Amino acid sequence: MQETRQNRISRLLQKELASIFQSQTRMLHGVLVSVTRVKVSPDLSICTAYLSIFPSDKAEELLNNINANDKTIRYELGQRTHNQLRIIPELRFFIDDSLDYLDRIDHLLKK
């Protein structure tokens, strides 16, 4: 039962975080931030979000900016999900480099 609730909340948070990043990065031309995976701790207090950032050369800079503004993002998330969640989890953001890894493997196989 608990795992089902975790999955529902992680899907909700993934959808809402993607919407927040889409609206925030609309001002930055040529930058795309997508939320690839969200994990929620069993007590629903910590949300770990994996972000895929295109172009990848701006990934570190953008991730630092996102981490600096995590309180604002959490507040916005709270405004969007206040009917579904009592407590908004603490947000942690990491870069999902699986696409870069797959691209590098594909490049090596073509050699």
Short mmCIF file of N, CA and C in Angstrom, two decimals:
data_model
loop_
_atom_site.label_atom_id
_atom_site.label_comp_id
_atom_site.label_asym_id
_atom_site.label_seq_id
_atom_site.Cartn_x
_atom_site.Cartn_y
_atom_site.Cartn_z
N MET A 1 0.82 -1.19 0.00
CA MET A 1 0.00 0.00 0.00
C MET A 1 0.87 1.26 0.00
N GLN A 2 1.90 1.27 0.83
CA GLN A 2 2.77 2.43 0.92
C GLN A 2 3.50 2.68 -0.40
N GLU A 3 3.93 1.62 -1.05
CA GLU A 3 4.65 1.77 -2.31
C GLU A 3 3.76 2.36 -3.40
N THR A 4 2.49 2.01 -3.40
CA THR A 4 1.56 2.58 -4.37
C THR A 4 1.42 4.08 -4.16
N ARG A 5 1.33 4.50 -2.92
CA ARG A 5 1.24 5.93 -2.61
C ARG A 5 2.51 6.65 -3.02
N GLN A 6 3.66 6.05 -2.77
CA GLN A 6 4.93 6.65 -3.20
C GLN A 6 4.95 6.84 -4.71
N ASN A 7 4.52 5.84 -5.44
CA ASN A 7 4.51 5.94 -6.90
C ASN A 7 3.57 7.02 -7.39
N ARG A 8 2.39 7.11 -6.78
CA ARG A 8 1.44 8.15 -7.18
C ARG A 8 1.99 9.54 -6.92
N ILE A 9 2.59 9.72 -5.76
CA ILE A 9 3.14 11.03 -5.41
C ILE A 9 4.34 11.36 -6.28
N SER A 10 5.18 10.39 -6.59
CA SER A 10 6.33 10.66 -7.44
C SER A 10 5.89 11.05 -8.85
N ARG A 11 4.83 10.41 -9.37
CA ARG A 11 4.31 10.79 -10.69
C ARG A 11 3.73 12.20 -10.66
N LEU A 12 3.02 12.53 -9.59
CA LEU A 12 2.45 13.87 -9.45
C LEU A 12 3.56 14.92 -9.39
N LEU A 13 4.58 14.66 -8.58
CA LEU A 13 5.68 15.61 -8.45
C LEU A 13 6.46 15.74 -9.76
N GLN A 14 6.64 14.64 -10.48
CA GLN A 14 7.35 14.69 -11.77
C GLN A 14 6.58 15.57 -12.75
N LYS A 15 5.28 15.39 -12.81
CA LYS A 15 4.45 16.18 -13.73
C LYS A 15 4.49 17.67 -13.38
N GLU A 16 4.36 17.98 -12.11
CA GLU A 16 4.33 19.38 -11.68
C GLU A 16 5.71 20.03 -11.80
N LEU A 17 6.77 19.30 -11.47
CA LEU A 17 8.12 19.87 -11.63
C LEU A 17 8.43 20.13 -13.10
N ALA A 18 8.02 19.22 -13.97
CA ALA A 18 8.23 19.42 -15.41
C ALA A 18 7.50 20.66 -15.88
N SER A 19 6.30 20.86 -15.39
CA SER A 19 5.53 22.05 -15.75
C SER A 19 6.20 23.33 -15.25
N ILE A 20 6.72 23.29 -14.04
CA ILE A 20 7.42 24.46 -13.47
C ILE A 20 8.66 24.78 -14.29
N PHE A 21 9.46 23.76 -14.61
CA PHE A 21 10.69 24.00 -15.37
C PHE A 21 10.38 24.47 -16.79
N GLN A 22 9.30 23.96 -17.36
CA GLN A 22 8.93 24.38 -18.70
C GLN A 22 8.56 25.87 -18.70
N SER A 23 7.82 26.30 -17.70
CA SER A 23 7.42 27.71 -17.66
C SER A 23 8.61 28.61 -17.31
N GLN A 24 9.53 28.14 -16.47
CA GLN A 24 10.68 28.96 -16.08
C GLN A 24 11.73 29.06 -17.18
N THR A 25 11.93 27.98 -17.94
CA THR A 25 12.97 28.00 -18.97
C THR A 25 12.45 28.51 -20.31
N ARG A 26 11.19 28.89 -20.36
CA ARG A 26 10.65 29.46 -21.59
C ARG A 26 11.38 30.76 -21.93
N MET A 27 11.85 31.46 -20.89
CA MET A 27 12.57 32.71 -21.11
C MET A 27 13.99 32.47 -21.63
N LEU A 28 14.56 31.34 -21.32
CA LEU A 28 15.91 31.00 -21.78
C LEU A 28 15.80 30.29 -23.12
N HIS A 29 16.15 30.96 -24.18
CA HIS A 29 16.02 30.37 -25.51
C HIS A 29 17.09 29.31 -25.73
N GLY A 30 16.67 28.18 -26.24
CA GLY A 30 17.60 27.11 -26.58
C GLY A 30 17.95 26.20 -25.43
N VAL A 31 17.27 26.33 -24.28
CA VAL A 31 17.55 25.47 -23.13
C VAL A 31 16.30 24.66 -22.83
N LEU A 32 16.49 23.36 -22.66
CA LEU A 32 15.38 22.46 -22.36
C LEU A 32 15.71 21.66 -21.11
N VAL A 33 14.85 21.74 -20.12
CA VAL A 33 15.01 20.97 -18.88
C VAL A 33 13.84 20.02 -18.77
N SER A 34 14.13 18.73 -18.69
CA SER A 34 13.07 17.74 -18.52
C SER A 34 13.36 16.91 -17.27
N VAL A 35 12.31 16.51 -16.61
CA VAL A 35 12.42 15.70 -15.39
C VAL A 35 12.28 14.25 -15.82
N THR A 36 13.37 13.50 -15.75
CA THR A 36 13.36 12.13 -16.24
C THR A 36 12.86 11.13 -15.21
N ARG A 37 13.15 11.38 -13.94
CA ARG A 37 12.75 10.42 -12.91
C ARG A 37 12.64 11.15 -11.57
N VAL A 38 11.67 10.73 -10.78
CA VAL A 38 11.49 11.29 -9.44
C VAL A 38 11.34 10.14 -8.47
N LYS A 39 12.10 10.19 -7.39
CA LYS A 39 11.99 9.20 -6.32
C LYS A 39 11.57 9.93 -5.05
N VAL A 40 10.67 9.32 -4.31
CA VAL A 40 10.20 9.89 -3.05
C VAL A 40 10.57 8.93 -1.94
N SER A 41 11.07 9.47 -0.83
CA SER A 41 11.44 8.62 0.30
C SER A 41 10.19 7.97 0.90
N PRO A 42 10.34 6.86 1.61
CA PRO A 42 9.17 6.16 2.16
C PRO A 42 8.31 7.02 3.10
N ASP A 43 8.94 7.97 3.81
CA ASP A 43 8.15 8.84 4.68
C ASP A 43 7.65 10.10 3.96
N LEU A 44 7.86 10.16 2.64
CA LEU A 44 7.39 11.25 1.76
C LEU A 44 7.96 12.61 2.12
N SER A 45 9.13 12.64 2.76
CA SER A 45 9.71 13.92 3.16
C SER A 45 10.81 14.41 2.23
N ILE A 46 11.35 13.53 1.40
CA ILE A 46 12.44 13.91 0.50
C ILE A 46 12.09 13.47 -0.91
N CYS A 47 12.21 14.40 -1.84
CA CYS A 47 11.96 14.13 -3.26
C CYS A 47 13.27 14.30 -4.00
N THR A 48 13.72 13.27 -4.66
CA THR A 48 14.93 13.32 -5.46
C THR A 48 14.52 13.32 -6.92
N ALA A 49 14.87 14.41 -7.62
CA ALA A 49 14.48 14.57 -9.02
C ALA A 49 15.73 14.53 -9.89
N TYR A 50 15.67 13.76 -10.97
CA TYR A 50 16.76 13.66 -11.93
C TYR A 50 16.38 14.46 -13.17
N LEU A 51 17.24 15.40 -13.53
CA LEU A 51 16.96 16.32 -14.62
C LEU A 51 17.85 16.04 -15.82
N SER A 52 17.25 16.10 -16.98
CA SER A 52 17.99 16.02 -18.23
C SER A 52 17.99 17.42 -18.83
N ILE A 53 19.17 17.97 -19.04
CA ILE A 53 19.31 19.35 -19.50
C ILE A 53 19.96 19.36 -20.87
N PHE A 54 19.31 20.05 -21.80
CA PHE A 54 19.84 20.19 -23.15
C PHE A 54 20.02 21.67 -23.44
N PRO A 55 21.12 22.12 -23.92
CA PRO A 55 22.37 21.43 -24.23
C PRO A 55 23.14 21.08 -22.96
N SER A 56 23.85 19.98 -23.01
CA SER A 56 24.49 19.45 -21.81
C SER A 56 25.69 20.28 -21.35
N ASP A 57 26.20 21.17 -22.19
CA ASP A 57 27.32 22.01 -21.74
C ASP A 57 26.87 23.07 -20.73
N LYS A 58 25.58 23.37 -20.68
CA LYS A 58 25.05 24.33 -19.71
C LYS A 58 24.46 23.63 -18.49
N ALA A 59 24.62 22.33 -18.39
CA ALA A 59 23.96 21.55 -17.34
C ALA A 59 24.42 21.94 -15.94
N GLU A 60 25.72 22.02 -15.71
CA GLU A 60 26.23 22.33 -14.38
C GLU A 60 25.79 23.72 -13.93
N GLU A 61 25.88 24.69 -14.83
CA GLU A 61 25.49 26.06 -14.51
C GLU A 61 24.00 26.13 -14.15
N LEU A 62 23.19 25.45 -14.95
CA LEU A 62 21.75 25.46 -14.72
C LEU A 62 21.38 24.70 -13.45
N LEU A 63 22.06 23.59 -13.17
CA LEU A 63 21.80 22.84 -11.96
C LEU A 63 22.15 23.66 -10.72
N ASN A 64 23.25 24.40 -10.77
CA ASN A 64 23.61 25.27 -9.65
C ASN A 64 22.56 26.35 -9.44
N ASN A 65 22.02 26.89 -10.54
CA ASN A 65 20.97 27.88 -10.44
C ASN A 65 19.69 27.29 -9.85
N ILE A 66 19.36 26.07 -10.26
CA ILE A 66 18.17 25.39 -9.74
C ILE A 66 18.33 25.11 -8.25
N ASN A 67 19.51 24.64 -7.84
CA ASN A 67 19.75 24.35 -6.43
C ASN A 67 19.74 25.63 -5.59
N ALA A 68 20.17 26.74 -6.17
CA ALA A 68 20.13 28.00 -5.44
C ALA A 68 18.71 28.49 -5.24
N ASN A 69 17.81 28.12 -6.16
CA ASN A 69 16.42 28.56 -6.09
C ASN A 69 15.46 27.45 -5.69
N ASP A 70 15.95 26.45 -4.96
CA ASP A 70 15.09 25.31 -4.62
C ASP A 70 13.94 25.70 -3.69
N LYS A 71 14.12 26.72 -2.86
CA LYS A 71 13.02 27.16 -1.99
C LYS A 71 11.88 27.76 -2.80
N THR A 72 12.22 28.51 -3.84
CA THR A 72 11.20 29.10 -4.71
C THR A 72 10.46 28.00 -5.48
N ILE A 73 11.21 27.01 -5.96
CA ILE A 73 10.61 25.89 -6.69
C ILE A 73 9.70 25.09 -5.75
N ARG A 74 10.14 24.89 -4.52
CA ARG A 74 9.32 24.16 -3.54
C ARG A 74 8.04 24.92 -3.23
N TYR A 75 8.13 26.25 -3.12
CA TYR A 75 6.95 27.06 -2.87
C TYR A 75 5.97 26.95 -4.04
N GLU A 76 6.49 27.05 -5.27
CA GLU A 76 5.64 26.92 -6.46
C GLU A 76 5.00 25.54 -6.52
N LEU A 77 5.77 24.52 -6.16
CA LEU A 77 5.24 23.15 -6.12
C LEU A 77 4.13 23.04 -5.08
N GLY A 78 4.32 23.70 -3.95
CA GLY A 78 3.30 23.69 -2.90
C GLY A 78 2.01 24.37 -3.36
N GLN A 79 2.14 25.45 -4.11
CA GLN A 79 0.96 26.15 -4.63
C GLN A 79 0.17 25.26 -5.59
N ARG A 80 0.89 24.45 -6.35
CA ARG A 80 0.23 23.59 -7.35
C ARG A 80 -0.35 22.32 -6.75
N THR A 81 0.24 21.81 -5.68
CA THR A 81 -0.18 20.52 -5.13
C THR A 81 -0.78 20.62 -3.73
N HIS A 82 -1.21 21.81 -3.32
CA HIS A 82 -1.70 21.96 -1.94
C HIS A 82 -2.96 21.15 -1.68
N ASN A 83 -3.72 20.78 -2.70
CA ASN A 83 -4.91 19.96 -2.49
C ASN A 83 -4.58 18.47 -2.37
N GLN A 84 -3.43 18.04 -2.91
CA GLN A 84 -3.08 16.63 -2.90
C GLN A 84 -2.12 16.24 -1.78
N LEU A 85 -1.27 17.17 -1.36
CA LEU A 85 -0.24 16.85 -0.36
C LEU A 85 -0.37 17.75 0.86
N ARG A 86 -0.17 17.17 2.03
CA ARG A 86 -0.16 17.99 3.25
C ARG A 86 1.19 18.65 3.45
N ILE A 87 2.23 17.87 3.25
CA ILE A 87 3.60 18.37 3.44
C ILE A 87 4.32 18.28 2.10
N ILE A 88 4.92 19.38 1.69
CA ILE A 88 5.69 19.40 0.44
C ILE A 88 7.09 18.88 0.77
N PRO A 89 7.55 17.86 0.06
CA PRO A 89 8.85 17.27 0.41
C PRO A 89 10.02 18.20 0.09
N GLU A 90 11.12 17.95 0.77
CA GLU A 90 12.37 18.65 0.49
C GLU A 90 12.85 18.20 -0.88
N LEU A 91 13.31 19.14 -1.69
CA LEU A 91 13.70 18.82 -3.07
C LEU A 91 15.21 18.68 -3.19
N ARG A 92 15.62 17.65 -3.91
CA ARG A 92 17.03 17.44 -4.25
C ARG A 92 17.11 17.18 -5.74
N PHE A 93 18.00 17.88 -6.42
CA PHE A 93 18.11 17.78 -7.86
C PHE A 93 19.47 17.23 -8.26
N PHE A 94 19.45 16.32 -9.24
CA PHE A 94 20.67 15.73 -9.78
C PHE A 94 20.55 15.70 -11.30
N ILE A 95 21.69 15.70 -11.96
CA ILE A 95 21.70 15.60 -13.42
C ILE A 95 21.59 14.14 -13.82
N ASP A 96 20.68 13.85 -14.72
CA ASP A 96 20.54 12.50 -15.27
C ASP A 96 21.39 12.44 -16.54
N ASP A 97 22.51 11.78 -16.45
CA ASP A 97 23.43 11.73 -17.58
C ASP A 97 23.30 10.43 -18.37
N SER A 98 22.19 9.74 -18.24
CA SER A 98 22.03 8.46 -18.94
C SER A 98 21.99 8.64 -20.45
N LEU A 99 21.40 9.75 -20.94
CA LEU A 99 21.38 9.99 -22.39
C LEU A 99 22.77 10.26 -22.94
N ASP A 100 23.58 11.01 -22.19
CA ASP A 100 24.96 11.24 -22.60
C ASP A 100 25.76 9.94 -22.60
N TYR A 101 25.49 9.10 -21.61
CA TYR A 101 26.16 7.81 -21.52
C TYR A 101 25.79 6.93 -22.72
N LEU A 102 24.51 6.88 -23.06
CA LEU A 102 24.07 6.10 -24.21
C LEU A 102 24.66 6.64 -25.51
N ASP A 103 24.74 7.94 -25.63
CA ASP A 103 25.32 8.56 -26.82
C ASP A 103 26.80 8.22 -26.94
N ARG A 104 27.50 8.22 -25.82
CA ARG A 104 28.93 7.89 -25.83
C ARG A 104 29.14 6.42 -26.19
N ILE A 105 28.32 5.53 -25.66
CA ILE A 105 28.41 4.10 -25.99
C ILE A 105 28.12 3.89 -27.48
N ASP A 106 27.10 4.57 -27.98
CA ASP A 106 26.75 4.47 -29.40
C ASP A 106 27.89 4.96 -30.28
N HIS A 107 28.53 6.03 -29.87
CA HIS A 107 29.67 6.58 -30.62
C HIS A 107 30.84 5.59 -30.63
N LEU A 108 31.10 4.97 -29.47
CA LEU A 108 32.19 4.01 -29.40
C LEU A 108 31.90 2.76 -30.22
N LEU A 109 30.66 2.34 -30.28
CA LEU A 109 30.31 1.16 -31.07
C LEU A 109 30.43 1.42 -32.57
N LYS A 110 30.21 2.64 -32.98
CA LYS A 110 30.32 2.99 -34.40
C LYS A 110 31.76 3.03 -34.88
N LYS A 111 32.72 3.18 -33.96
CA LYS A 111 34.14 3.26 -34.33
C LYS A 111 34.65 1.94 -34.84
#
